[in-house]
Amino acid sequence: MKDSQILHVGKPNIGSREKFFQRMNQIMDNAWLTNRGPFVIELEKKIAAYLGVRHFISMCNGTVALEIAIRAMCLTGEVIIPSLTFIATAHALQWQEIQPVFCDIDPVSYCIDPKEIARHLTPRTTGIIGVHLYGRPCDMDALRTVAENHNLRLMFDAAHAFGCSYQGKMIGGFGDCEIFSFHATKVFNTFEGGGIATNNDALAEKIRLMQNFGFAGYDNVIYIGINGKMPEISAAMGLTNFECIDEFIEINRMNYQVYRECLKNIKGIKLMEYDESDQCNWQYIVAEVGDDYPLKREELIKKLHAENILVRRYFWPGCHKMEPYRSYYPNAGLLLPNTEKISSRLLVFPTGTAVNQEIIRRICSLL
Ligand code: T4K
């Protein structure tokens, strides 16, 4: 079986090769490969304008963006996050010896449930990281109220939410800052990459310094820093793909509609809905496999994989059941009933430019 015949979740969307190769040549001519070259600067400007934020600082990936944002915001002690997320959200804290405290999700939005946060607060709590899971926004108003009431900092892991909005405002401008991932599997990719969006000038300045080892000019280091820089080649890919972002999102939207139409009469398969009154990127096709479906989820996965349809279980079993958290907090699941139930049912299907109507109809007919 050739890999091209396998249907992956997360197959990259790739814009014009010609334009990308032109930019690659330009990089060679410039002999400027990294350290805030012209393509990085251009991409940052374009993304800041797209998100409607004062600052967008590109990064080498979303995980380092999270780590730097967490450090720049002086989060310490304990930070409340949902357990239903990619493991990077938790690891970015633990890597810095900050304890991720897992909070349950709302069963409809799959995002952190603001009503559940209070029970997790301790004198060591310093912040909340909401995750816009699958690009669907958290309940920002409720989260802001909880954060303000308890004097906590609030940031968002918006790794899935590039191109999405909340009540008409682009995601990127909420909380103290929001981080994005531009990994190959995302609706918009820079091979590897990501960034931090913020409207806070002082925070942006600190993030820029930390991303470059803490250098504030030649030979002058004023913070602990790391190397979080995006190279020019990634920015060239970003600029190329950014020219097609509307097209990629439109393809995702049409794919979603075909899935919706084909799945609507399949008992036991419930497709996750998006709020169409806001802008969505439609990047994840997520369904819950219910008890009334004739197969258990794992049996269904086996059958689909046998047909080379590599559906995924993002984000089963929840971070609290992965190491080291499973060992550190063996009873965390007791306060996470929605996370446990929903993660055991989720199934993510292929979408993006790699599929078309015919492929989607075939997948659904197998179901
Ligand atoms: N926060 C959240 C909420 C996130 O979801 C993520 C990343 C992050 C933070 C961290 O951002 P980064 O540091 O990654 O920028 C994949 C991605 O690697 C990861 O970026 C993403 N979330 C996560 C949801 O998915 P894996 O371990 O599932 O990747 P893998 O290798 O199994 O690939 C996924 C599928 O994509 C495969 O079926 C094959 C296909 N694929 C992948 C690549 C890289 C391709 O077809 N072509 C490719 O080039 O994590």
JSON list of N, CA, C and O in Angstrom, two decimals, residues 7 16 34 42-43 50-52 58 60 103 113 118 144 156 186 195-196 227 248 271 300-301 326 341 345 350 367:
[
{"chain": "A", "resi": 7, "resn": "LEU", "atom": "N", "xyz": [-5.60, 7.46, 3.93]},
{"chain": "A", "resi": 7, "resn": "LEU", "atom": "CA", "xyz": [-6.25, 8.72, 4.29]},
{"chain": "A", "resi": 7, "resn": "LEU", "atom": "C", "xyz": [-5.90, 9.08, 5.73]},
{"chain": "A", "resi": 7, "resn": "LEU", "atom": "O", "xyz": [-6.35, 8.45, 6.67]},
{"chain": "A", "resi": 16, "resn": "SER", "atom": "N", "xyz": [0.86, 27.40, -3.25]},
{"chain": "A", "resi": 16, "resn": "SER", "atom": "CA", "xyz": [1.57, 27.36, -4.54]},
{"chain": "A", "resi": 16, "resn": "SER", "atom": "C", "xyz": [3.05, 26.98, -4.38]},
{"chain": "A", "resi": 16, "resn": "SER", "atom": "O", "xyz": [3.82, 27.69, -3.73]},
{"chain": "A", "resi": 34, "resn": "THR", "atom": "N", "xyz": [17.77, 32.95, 9.30]},
{"chain": "A", "resi": 34, "resn": "THR", "atom": "CA", "xyz": [16.96, 32.96, 10.53]},
{"chain": "A", "resi": 34, "resn": "THR", "atom": "C", "xyz": [17.27, 34.25, 11.29]},
{"chain": "A", "resi": 34, "resn": "THR", "atom": "O", "xyz": [17.85, 35.17, 10.71]},
{"chain": "A", "resi": 42, "resn": "GLU", "atom": "N", "xyz": [7.65, 40.00, 7.63]},
{"chain": "A", "resi": 42, "resn": "GLU", "atom": "CA", "xyz": [6.46, 40.16, 6.78]},
{"chain": "A", "resi": 42, "resn": "GLU", "atom": "C", "xyz": [5.31, 39.28, 7.28]},
{"chain": "A", "resi": 42, "resn": "GLU", "atom": "O", "xyz": [4.16, 39.72, 7.37]},
{"chain": "A", "resi": 43, "resn": "LEU", "atom": "N", "xyz": [5.64, 38.03, 7.63]},
{"chain": "A", "resi": 43, "resn": "LEU", "atom": "CA", "xyz": [4.59, 37.11, 8.09]},
{"chain": "A", "resi": 43, "resn": "LEU", "atom": "C", "xyz": [3.97, 37.62, 9.39]},
{"chain": "A", "resi": 43, "resn": "LEU", "atom": "O", "xyz": [2.74, 37.61, 9.56]},
{"chain": "A", "resi": 50, "resn": "TYR", "atom": "N", "xyz": [-4.32, 40.22, 10.31]},
{"chain": "A", "resi": 50, "resn": "TYR", "atom": "CA", "xyz": [-5.41, 39.24, 10.12]},
{"chain": "A", "resi": 50, "resn": "TYR", "atom": "C", "xyz": [-6.14, 38.99, 11.45]},
{"chain": "A", "resi": 50, "resn": "TYR", "atom": "O", "xyz": [-7.37, 38.90, 11.48]},
{"chain": "A", "resi": 51, "resn": "LEU", "atom": "N", "xyz": [-5.37, 38.89, 12.54]},
{"chain": "A", "resi": 51, "resn": "LEU", "atom": "CA", "xyz": [-5.98, 38.61, 13.84]},
{"chain": "A", "resi": 51, "resn": "LEU", "atom": "C", "xyz": [-6.49, 39.89, 14.51]},
{"chain": "A", "resi": 51, "resn": "LEU", "atom": "O", "xyz": [-7.20, 39.80, 15.52]},
{"chain": "A", "resi": 52, "resn": "GLY", "atom": "N", "xyz": [-6.09, 41.03, 13.99]},
{"chain": "A", "resi": 52, "resn": "GLY", "atom": "CA", "xyz": [-6.51, 42.30, 14.60]},
{"chain": "A", "resi": 52, "resn": "GLY", "atom": "C", "xyz": [-5.87, 42.52, 15.96]},
{"chain": "A", "resi": 52, "resn": "GLY", "atom": "O", "xyz": [-6.51, 43.02, 16.89]},
{"chain": "A", "resi": 58, "resn": "SER", "atom": "N", "xyz": [6.23, 35.38, 16.01]},
{"chain": "A", "resi": 58, "resn": "SER", "atom": "CA", "xyz": [6.31, 34.02, 15.47]},
{"chain": "A", "resi": 58, "resn": "SER", "atom": "C", "xyz": [7.25, 33.19, 16.33]},
{"chain": "A", "resi": 58, "resn": "SER", "atom": "O", "xyz": [8.15, 33.73, 17.00]},
{"chain": "A", "resi": 60, "resn": "CYS", "atom": "N", "xyz": [9.12, 28.92, 16.82]},
{"chain": "A", "resi": 60, "resn": "CYS", "atom": "CA", "xyz": [9.54, 27.71, 16.10]},
{"chain": "A", "resi": 60, "resn": "CYS", "atom": "C", "xyz": [8.49, 26.61, 16.16]},
{"chain": "A", "resi": 60, "resn": "CYS", "atom": "O", "xyz": [8.47, 25.73, 15.31]},
{"chain": "A", "resi": 103, "resn": "CYS", "atom": "N", "xyz": [-9.03, 20.35, 34.83]},
{"chain": "A", "resi": 103, "resn": "CYS", "atom": "CA", "xyz": [-10.41, 20.76, 35.10]},
{"chain": "A", "resi": 103, "resn": "CYS", "atom": "C", "xyz": [-11.31, 20.08, 34.06]},
{"chain": "A", "resi": 103, "resn": "CYS", "atom": "O", "xyz": [-10.87, 19.84, 32.93]},
{"chain": "A", "resi": 113, "resn": "ASP", "atom": "N", "xyz": [-14.79, 23.99, 31.50]},
{"chain": "A", "resi": 113, "resn": "ASP", "atom": "CA", "xyz": [-16.07, 24.46, 32.06]},
{"chain": "A", "resi": 113, "resn": "ASP", "atom": "C", "xyz": [-15.78, 25.51, 33.14]},
{"chain": "A", "resi": 113, "resn": "ASP", "atom": "O", "xyz": [-15.27, 25.16, 34.21]},
{"chain": "A", "resi": 118, "resn": "ALA", "atom": "N", "xyz": [-13.64, 26.83, 40.17]},
{"chain": "A", "resi": 118, "resn": "ALA", "atom": "CA", "xyz": [-13.53, 27.23, 41.59]},
{"chain": "A", "resi": 118, "resn": "ALA", "atom": "C", "xyz": [-13.08, 26.06, 42.48]},
{"chain": "A", "resi": 118, "resn": "ALA", "atom": "O", "xyz": [-12.27, 26.25, 43.38]},
{"chain": "A", "resi": 144, "resn": "ARG", "atom": "N", "xyz": [-13.13, 35.06, 31.86]},
{"chain": "A", "resi": 144, "resn": "ARG", "atom": "CA", "xyz": [-12.57, 36.36, 32.28]},
{"chain": "A", "resi": 144, "resn": "ARG", "atom": "C", "xyz": [-13.09, 36.72, 33.67]},
{"chain": "A", "resi": 144, "resn": "ARG", "atom": "O", "xyz": [-12.35, 37.19, 34.54]},
{"chain": "A", "resi": 156, "resn": "PHE", "atom": "N", "xyz": [-4.76, 31.70, 26.44]},
{"chain": "A", "resi": 156, "resn": "PHE", "atom": "CA", "xyz": [-5.43, 30.66, 25.66]},
{"chain": "A", "resi": 156, "resn": "PHE", "atom": "C", "xyz": [-4.46, 29.90, 24.77]},
{"chain": "A", "resi": 156, "resn": "PHE", "atom": "O", "xyz": [-3.57, 30.49, 24.16]},
{"chain": "A", "resi": 186, "resn": "LYS", "atom": "N", "xyz": [-1.90, 21.46, 10.78]},
{"chain": "A", "resi": 186, "resn": "LYS", "atom": "CA", "xyz": [-2.90, 22.50, 11.06]},
{"chain": "A", "resi": 186, "resn": "LYS", "atom": "C", "xyz": [-3.44, 23.12, 9.76]},
{"chain": "A", "resi": 186, "resn": "LYS", "atom": "O", "xyz": [-2.81, 23.03, 8.72]},
{"chain": "A", "resi": 195, "resn": "GLY", "atom": "N", "xyz": [3.12, 30.78, 17.19]},
{"chain": "A", "resi": 195, "resn": "GLY", "atom": "CA", "xyz": [3.34, 32.16, 17.59]},
{"chain": "A", "resi": 195, "resn": "GLY", "atom": "C", "xyz": [2.45, 32.58, 18.72]},
{"chain": "A", "resi": 195, "resn": "GLY", "atom": "O", "xyz": [1.58, 31.81, 19.17]},
{"chain": "A", "resi": 196, "resn": "ILE", "atom": "N", "xyz": [2.70, 33.80, 19.19]},
{"chain": "A", "resi": 196, "resn": "ILE", "atom": "CA", "xyz": [1.94, 34.35, 20.31]},
{"chain": "A", "resi": 196, "resn": "ILE", "atom": "C", "xyz": [1.33, 35.68, 19.86]},
{"chain": "A", "resi": 196, "resn": "ILE", "atom": "O", "xyz": [2.03, 36.54, 19.32]},
{"chain": "A", "resi": 227, "resn": "ASN", "atom": "N", "xyz": [15.79, 29.60, 22.68]},
{"chain": "A", "resi": 227, "resn": "ASN", "atom": "CA", "xyz": [15.74, 29.85, 21.24]},
{"chain": "A", "resi": 227, "resn": "ASN", "atom": "C", "xyz": [14.37, 29.41, 20.73]},
{"chain": "A", "resi": 227, "resn": "ASN", "atom": "O", "xyz": [14.11, 28.23, 20.56]},
{"chain": "A", "resi": 248, "resn": "PHE", "atom": "N", "xyz": [-8.38, 27.28, 1.87]},
{"chain": "A", "resi": 248, "resn": "PHE", "atom": "CA", "xyz": [-8.27, 26.09, 2.73]},
{"chain": "A", "resi": 248, "resn": "PHE", "atom": "C", "xyz": [-9.50, 26.00, 3.66]},
{"chain": "A", "resi": 248, "resn": "PHE", "atom": "O", "xyz": [-10.07, 24.93, 3.86]},
{"chain": "A", "resi": 271, "resn": "LEU", "atom": "N", "xyz": [-22.14, 14.11, 14.89]},
{"chain": "A", "resi": 271, "resn": "LEU", "atom": "CA", "xyz": [-21.11, 15.02, 14.40]},
{"chain": "A", "resi": 271, "resn": "LEU", "atom": "C", "xyz": [-21.05, 16.28, 15.27]},
{"chain": "A", "resi": 271, "resn": "LEU", "atom": "O", "xyz": [-22.10, 16.85, 15.59]},
{"chain": "A", "resi": 300, "resn": "LEU", "atom": "N", "xyz": [-14.85, 0.07, 15.59]},
{"chain": "A", "resi": 300, "resn": "LEU", "atom": "CA", "xyz": [-15.04, 0.89, 14.39]},
{"chain": "A", "resi": 300, "resn": "LEU", "atom": "C", "xyz": [-13.69, 1.39, 13.86]},
{"chain": "A", "resi": 300, "resn": "LEU", "atom": "O", "xyz": [-13.43, 1.35, 12.65]},
{"chain": "A", "resi": 301, "resn": "ILE", "atom": "N", "xyz": [-12.83, 1.80, 14.78]},
{"chain": "A", "resi": 301, "resn": "ILE", "atom": "CA", "xyz": [-11.50, 2.29, 14.37]},
{"chain": "A", "resi": 301, "resn": "ILE", "atom": "C", "xyz": [-10.75, 1.17, 13.63]},
{"chain": "A", "resi": 301, "resn": "ILE", "atom": "O", "xyz": [-10.17, 1.40, 12.56]},
{"chain": "A", "resi": 326, "resn": "ARG", "atom": "N", "xyz": [-0.56, 10.70, 35.17]},
{"chain": "A", "resi": 326, "resn": "ARG", "atom": "CA", "xyz": [-1.28, 9.53, 35.67]},
{"chain": "A", "resi": 326, "resn": "ARG", "atom": "C", "xyz": [-0.68, 9.06, 37.00]},
{"chain": "A", "resi": 326, "resn": "ARG", "atom": "O", "xyz": [-1.41, 8.72, 37.92]},
{"chain": "A", "resi": 341, "resn": "LYS", "atom": "N", "xyz": [-15.89, 10.55, 29.81]},
{"chain": "A", "resi": 341, "resn": "LYS", "atom": "CA", "xyz": [-16.96, 10.01, 28.97]},
{"chain": "A", "resi": 341, "resn": "LYS", "atom": "C", "xyz": [-16.76, 10.42, 27.50]},
{"chain": "A", "resi": 341, "resn": "LYS", "atom": "O", "xyz": [-16.77, 9.59, 26.60]},
{"chain": "A", "resi": 345, "resn": "ARG", "atom": "N", "xyz": [-15.43, 8.49, 23.48]},
{"chain": "A", "resi": 345, "resn": "ARG", "atom": "CA", "xyz": [-16.34, 8.38, 22.33]},
{"chain": "A", "resi": 345, "resn": "ARG", "atom": "C", "xyz": [-15.85, 9.09, 21.08]},
{"chain": "A", "resi": 345, "resn": "ARG", "atom": "O", "xyz": [-16.40, 8.89, 20.00]},
{"chain": "A", "resi": 350, "resn": "PRO", "atom": "N", "xyz": [-10.61, 12.38, 8.49]},
{"chain": "A", "resi": 350, "resn": "PRO", "atom": "CA", "xyz": [-9.78, 13.20, 7.58]},
{"chain": "A", "resi": 350, "resn": "PRO", "atom": "C", "xyz": [-10.56, 14.33, 6.92]},
{"chain": "A", "resi": 350, "resn": "PRO", "atom": "O", "xyz": [-11.73, 14.14, 6.55]},
{"chain": "A", "resi": 367, "resn": "LEU", "atom": "N", "xyz": [-19.30, 3.63, 7.20]},
{"chain": "A", "resi": 367, "resn": "LEU", "atom": "CA", "xyz": [-19.89, 3.76, 8.54]},
{"chain": "A", "resi": 367, "resn": "LEU", "atom": "C", "xyz": [-21.28, 3.16, 8.57]},
{"chain": "A", "resi": 367, "resn": "LEU", "atom": "O", "xyz": [-21.70, 2.53, 9.54]}
]
